[in-house]
PDB file of C-alpha atoms in Angstrom:
ATOM      1  CA  VAL A   1       0.985  -4.192 -15.586  1.00  0.00           C
ATOM      2  CA  GLN A   2       2.219  -0.422 -14.719  1.00  0.00           C
ATOM      3  CA  LEU A   3       1.088   1.103 -11.412  1.00  0.00           C
ATOM      4  CA  GLN A   4       1.084   4.850 -10.755  1.00  0.00           C
ATOM      5  CA  ALA A   5       1.178   6.287  -7.062  1.00  0.00           C
ATOM      6  CA  SER A   6      -0.220   9.402  -5.952  1.00  0.00           C
ATOM      7  CA  GLY A   7      -1.038  11.590  -2.540  1.00  0.00           C
ATOM      8  CA  GLY A   8       2.087  12.028  -0.897  1.00  0.00           C
ATOM      9  CA  GLY A   9       2.971  15.136   0.960  1.00  0.00           C
ATOM     10  CA  VAL A  10       3.451  16.858   4.134  1.00  0.00           C
ATOM     11  CA  VAL A  11       1.106  16.554   7.231  1.00  0.00           C
ATOM     12  CA  GLN A  12       1.545  17.441  11.208  1.00  0.00           C
ATOM     13  CA  ALA A  13       1.091  14.327  13.690  1.00  0.00           C
ATOM     14  CA  GLY A  14      -2.199  13.504  13.593  1.00  0.00           C
ATOM     15  CA  GLY A  15      -3.445  14.479  10.557  1.00  0.00           C
ATOM     16  CA  SER A  16      -4.740  12.199   7.447  1.00  0.00           C
ATOM     17  CA  LEU A  17      -3.310  11.334   4.418  1.00  0.00           C
ATOM     18  CA  ARG A  18      -4.915   9.312   1.312  1.00  0.00           C
ATOM     19  CA  LEU A  19      -2.489   7.496  -1.125  1.00  0.00           C
ATOM     20  CA  SER A  20      -3.493   5.887  -4.722  1.00  0.00           C
ATOM     21  CA  CYS A  21      -2.491   3.558  -6.888  1.00  0.00           C
ATOM     22  CA  THR A  22      -3.980   2.976  -9.780  1.00  0.00           C
ATOM     23  CA  TYR A  23      -2.440   0.055 -11.896  1.00  0.00           C
ATOM     24  CA  SER A  24      -2.648   0.303 -15.952  1.00  0.00           C
ATOM     25  CA  LYS A  25      -5.209  -2.425 -16.681  1.00  0.00           C
ATOM     26  CA  ARG A  26      -7.843  -4.402 -15.271  1.00  0.00           C
ATOM     27  CA  THR A  27      -7.291  -8.055 -14.243  1.00  0.00           C
ATOM     28  CA  SER A  28      -9.142 -11.249 -14.248  1.00  0.00           C
ATOM     29  CA  GLY A  29      -9.424 -13.275 -11.082  1.00  0.00           C
ATOM     30  CA  ARG A  30      -7.285 -12.538  -7.833  1.00  0.00           C
ATOM     31  CA  TYR A  31      -4.956  -9.877  -7.248  1.00  0.00           C
ATOM     32  CA  PHE A  32      -3.569  -8.237  -4.663  1.00  0.00           C
ATOM     33  CA  GLY A  33      -2.782  -4.551  -3.986  1.00  0.00           C
ATOM     34  CA  GLY A  34      -0.015  -4.015  -1.394  1.00  0.00           C
ATOM     35  CA  TRP A  35       1.581  -0.498  -0.023  1.00  0.00           C
ATOM     36  CA  PHE A  36       5.102  -0.869   1.718  1.00  0.00           C
ATOM     37  CA  ARG A  37       7.509   1.948   2.533  1.00  0.00           C
ATOM     38  CA  GLN A  38      10.926   2.815   3.311  1.00  0.00           C
ATOM     39  CA  ALA A  39      12.318   5.325   5.766  1.00  0.00           C
ATOM     40  CA  PRO A  40      15.558   6.645   5.443  1.00  0.00           C
ATOM     41  CA  GLY A  41      18.329   3.961   6.487  1.00  0.00           C
ATOM     42  CA  LYS A  42      15.611   1.628   6.854  1.00  0.00           C
ATOM     43  CA  GLU A  43      14.765  -1.378   4.857  1.00  0.00           C
ATOM     44  CA  ARG A  44      11.094  -1.620   2.973  1.00  0.00           C
ATOM     45  CA  GLU A  45       8.900  -2.415   5.085  1.00  0.00           C
ATOM     46  CA  PHE A  46       5.099  -3.941   4.301  1.00  0.00           C
ATOM     47  CA  VAL A  47       2.194  -1.685   5.328  1.00  0.00           C
ATOM     48  CA  ALA A  48      -0.916  -3.041   4.064  1.00  0.00           C
ATOM     49  CA  ALA A  49      -2.613  -5.086   1.084  1.00  0.00           C
ATOM     50  CA  ILE A  50      -5.936  -6.187  -0.329  1.00  0.00           C
ATOM     51  CA  ASN A  51      -7.364  -9.006  -2.323  1.00  0.00           C
ATOM     52  CA  THR A  52      -9.328  -6.850  -4.577  1.00  0.00           C
ATOM     53  CA  LYS A  53     -11.461 -10.061  -5.881  1.00  0.00           C
ATOM     54  CA  ASP A  54     -12.970 -10.566  -2.251  1.00  0.00           C
ATOM     55  CA  GLY A  55     -11.695  -7.064  -0.611  1.00  0.00           C
ATOM     56  CA  TYR A  56      -9.379  -8.811   1.930  1.00  0.00           C
ATOM     57  CA  THR A  57      -7.368  -7.110   3.481  1.00  0.00           C
ATOM     58  CA  TYR A  58      -3.787  -7.340   5.884  1.00  0.00           C
ATOM     59  CA  TYR A  59      -2.034  -4.758   7.844  1.00  0.00           C
ATOM     60  CA  SER A  60       1.113  -4.592   9.544  1.00  0.00           C
ATOM     61  CA  ASP A  61       0.633  -4.554  13.252  1.00  0.00           C
ATOM     62  CA  SER A  62       2.180  -0.626  13.595  1.00  0.00           C
ATOM     63  CA  VAL A  63      -0.734   0.832  11.386  1.00  0.00           C
ATOM     64  CA  LYS A  64      -3.206  -1.514  12.111  1.00  0.00           C
ATOM     65  CA  GLY A  65      -6.137   0.759  13.688  1.00  0.00           C
ATOM     66  CA  ARG A  66      -5.012   4.097  12.041  1.00  0.00           C
ATOM     67  CA  PHE A  67      -4.558   2.895   8.024  1.00  0.00           C
ATOM     68  CA  THR A  68      -7.112   1.290   6.159  1.00  0.00           C
ATOM     69  CA  ILE A  69      -6.409  -0.013   2.423  1.00  0.00           C
ATOM     70  CA  SER A  70      -9.379   0.131   0.184  1.00  0.00           C
ATOM     71  CA  LYS A  71     -10.027  -0.382  -3.958  1.00  0.00           C
ATOM     72  CA  GLU A  72     -12.201   0.543  -6.193  1.00  0.00           C
ATOM     73  CA  ASN A  73     -12.337  -1.813  -9.203  1.00  0.00           C
ATOM     74  CA  ALA A  74     -13.985   0.215 -11.670  1.00  0.00           C
ATOM     75  CA  LYS A  75     -11.423   2.578 -11.751  1.00  0.00           C
ATOM     76  CA  ASN A  76      -7.864   0.152 -11.343  1.00  0.00           C
ATOM     77  CA  THR A  77      -7.476   1.330  -8.030  1.00  0.00           C
ATOM     78  CA  VAL A  78      -5.738   0.790  -4.583  1.00  0.00           C
ATOM     79  CA  TYR A  79      -6.026   3.812  -1.932  1.00  0.00           C
ATOM     80  CA  LEU A  80      -4.235   4.043   1.750  1.00  0.00           C
ATOM     81  CA  GLN A  81      -6.510   5.966   3.882  1.00  0.00           C
ATOM     82  CA  MET A  82      -3.976   7.147   6.329  1.00  0.00           C
ATOM     83  CA  ASN A  83      -5.204   8.568   9.951  1.00  0.00           C
ATOM     84  CA  SER A  84      -3.558   9.462  13.253  1.00  0.00           C
ATOM     85  CA  LEU A  85      -0.209   9.895  11.945  1.00  0.00           C
ATOM     86  CA  LYS A  86       2.685   9.780  13.578  1.00  0.00           C
ATOM     87  CA  PRO A  87       6.453  10.900  12.629  1.00  0.00           C
ATOM     88  CA  GLU A  88       8.142   7.433  12.494  1.00  0.00           C
ATOM     89  CA  ASP A  89       4.905   7.110   9.011  1.00  0.00           C
ATOM     90  CA  THR A  90       7.411   9.349   7.838  1.00  0.00           C
ATOM     91  CA  ALA A  91       8.971   7.418   5.266  1.00  0.00           C
ATOM     92  CA  VAL A  92       8.910   7.091   0.601  1.00  0.00           C
ATOM     93  CA  TYR A  93       5.502   4.817  -0.066  1.00  0.00           C
ATOM     94  CA  TYR A  94       5.436   2.176  -2.890  1.00  0.00           C
ATOM     95  CA  CYS A  95       2.367   0.769  -4.501  1.00  0.00           C
ATOM     96  CA  ALA A  96       2.938  -2.484  -5.193  1.00  0.00           C
ATOM     97  CA  GLY A  97       0.385  -5.391  -7.235  1.00  0.00           C
ATOM     98  CA  GLY A  98       0.695  -9.177  -7.865  1.00  0.00           C
ATOM     99  CA  ALA A  99      -1.398 -11.970  -9.182  1.00  0.00           C
ATOM    100  CA  SER A 100       0.087 -14.855  -7.715  1.00  0.00           C
ATOM    101  CA  ILE A 101       0.490 -14.384  -4.315  1.00  0.00           C
ATOM    102  CA  ILE A 102       0.582 -17.170  -1.453  1.00  0.00           C
ATOM    103  CA  ILE A 103      -0.718 -15.451   1.299  1.00  0.00           C
ATOM    104  CA  SER A 104       1.862 -16.818   3.966  1.00  0.00           C
ATOM    105  CA  THR A 105       4.107 -14.524   1.763  1.00  0.00           C
ATOM    106  CA  ILE A 106       1.611 -11.758   1.375  1.00  0.00           C
ATOM    107  CA  LYS A 107       4.269  -8.702   3.470  1.00  0.00           C
ATOM    108  CA  SER A 108       7.377  -9.820   1.607  1.00  0.00           C
ATOM    109  CA  GLN A 109       8.092  -7.778  -1.509  1.00  0.00           C
ATOM    110  CA  HIS A 110       9.636 -10.510  -2.850  1.00  0.00           C
ATOM    111  CA  ALA A 111       5.589 -11.432  -3.951  1.00  0.00           C
ATOM    112  CA  TYR A 112       4.858  -9.228  -5.534  1.00  0.00           C
ATOM    113  CA  ASP A 113       5.380  -8.521  -9.264  1.00  0.00           C
ATOM    114  CA  TYR A 114       5.077  -4.314 -10.137  1.00  0.00           C
ATOM    115  CA  TRP A 115       5.890  -1.805  -8.717  1.00  0.00           C
ATOM    116  CA  GLY A 116       4.694   1.795  -8.777  1.00  0.00           C
ATOM    117  CA  GLN A 117       7.230   5.052  -8.188  1.00  0.00           C
ATOM    118  CA  GLY A 118       7.404   6.071  -4.445  1.00  0.00           C
ATOM    119  CA  THR A 119       5.212   8.999  -2.786  1.00  0.00           C
ATOM    120  CA  LEU A 120       6.991  10.782  -0.360  1.00  0.00           C
ATOM    121  CA  VAL A 121       4.926  11.297   2.971  1.00  0.00           C
ATOM    122  CA  THR A 122       6.393  13.376   5.482  1.00  0.00           C
ATOM    123  CA  VAL A 123       4.832  13.832   9.159  1.00  0.00           C
ATOM    124  CA  SER A 124       6.198  16.566  11.125  1.00  0.00           C
ATOM    125  CA  SER A 125       6.113  16.431  15.209  1.00  0.00           C
TER     126      SER A 125
END
């Protein structure tokens, strides 16, 4: 499965962006799409994830209430709508996917089998 991320760019603080992650083949059964980010000099961190079968979502505390992850199964795509962006949201955002993820590990990058290339989000103050 190959993942293709898009939608990054430069935005002012308080603005919005929507990231997309399209995966190359349809998966049957439970599949999780996730987003992680990595700021310069920092470790990669979990942002959000969604169960593409039942739509259940998971968020990091830092983005809860501002970001929304969603899916469009017919297009094999997972979205990350980012609102009220802050300069500290500046990072390279990576999409990830996996089928056999234990819920307790959903926020660990090691739980995911597939990764897309990063897309840079820059939030200016």
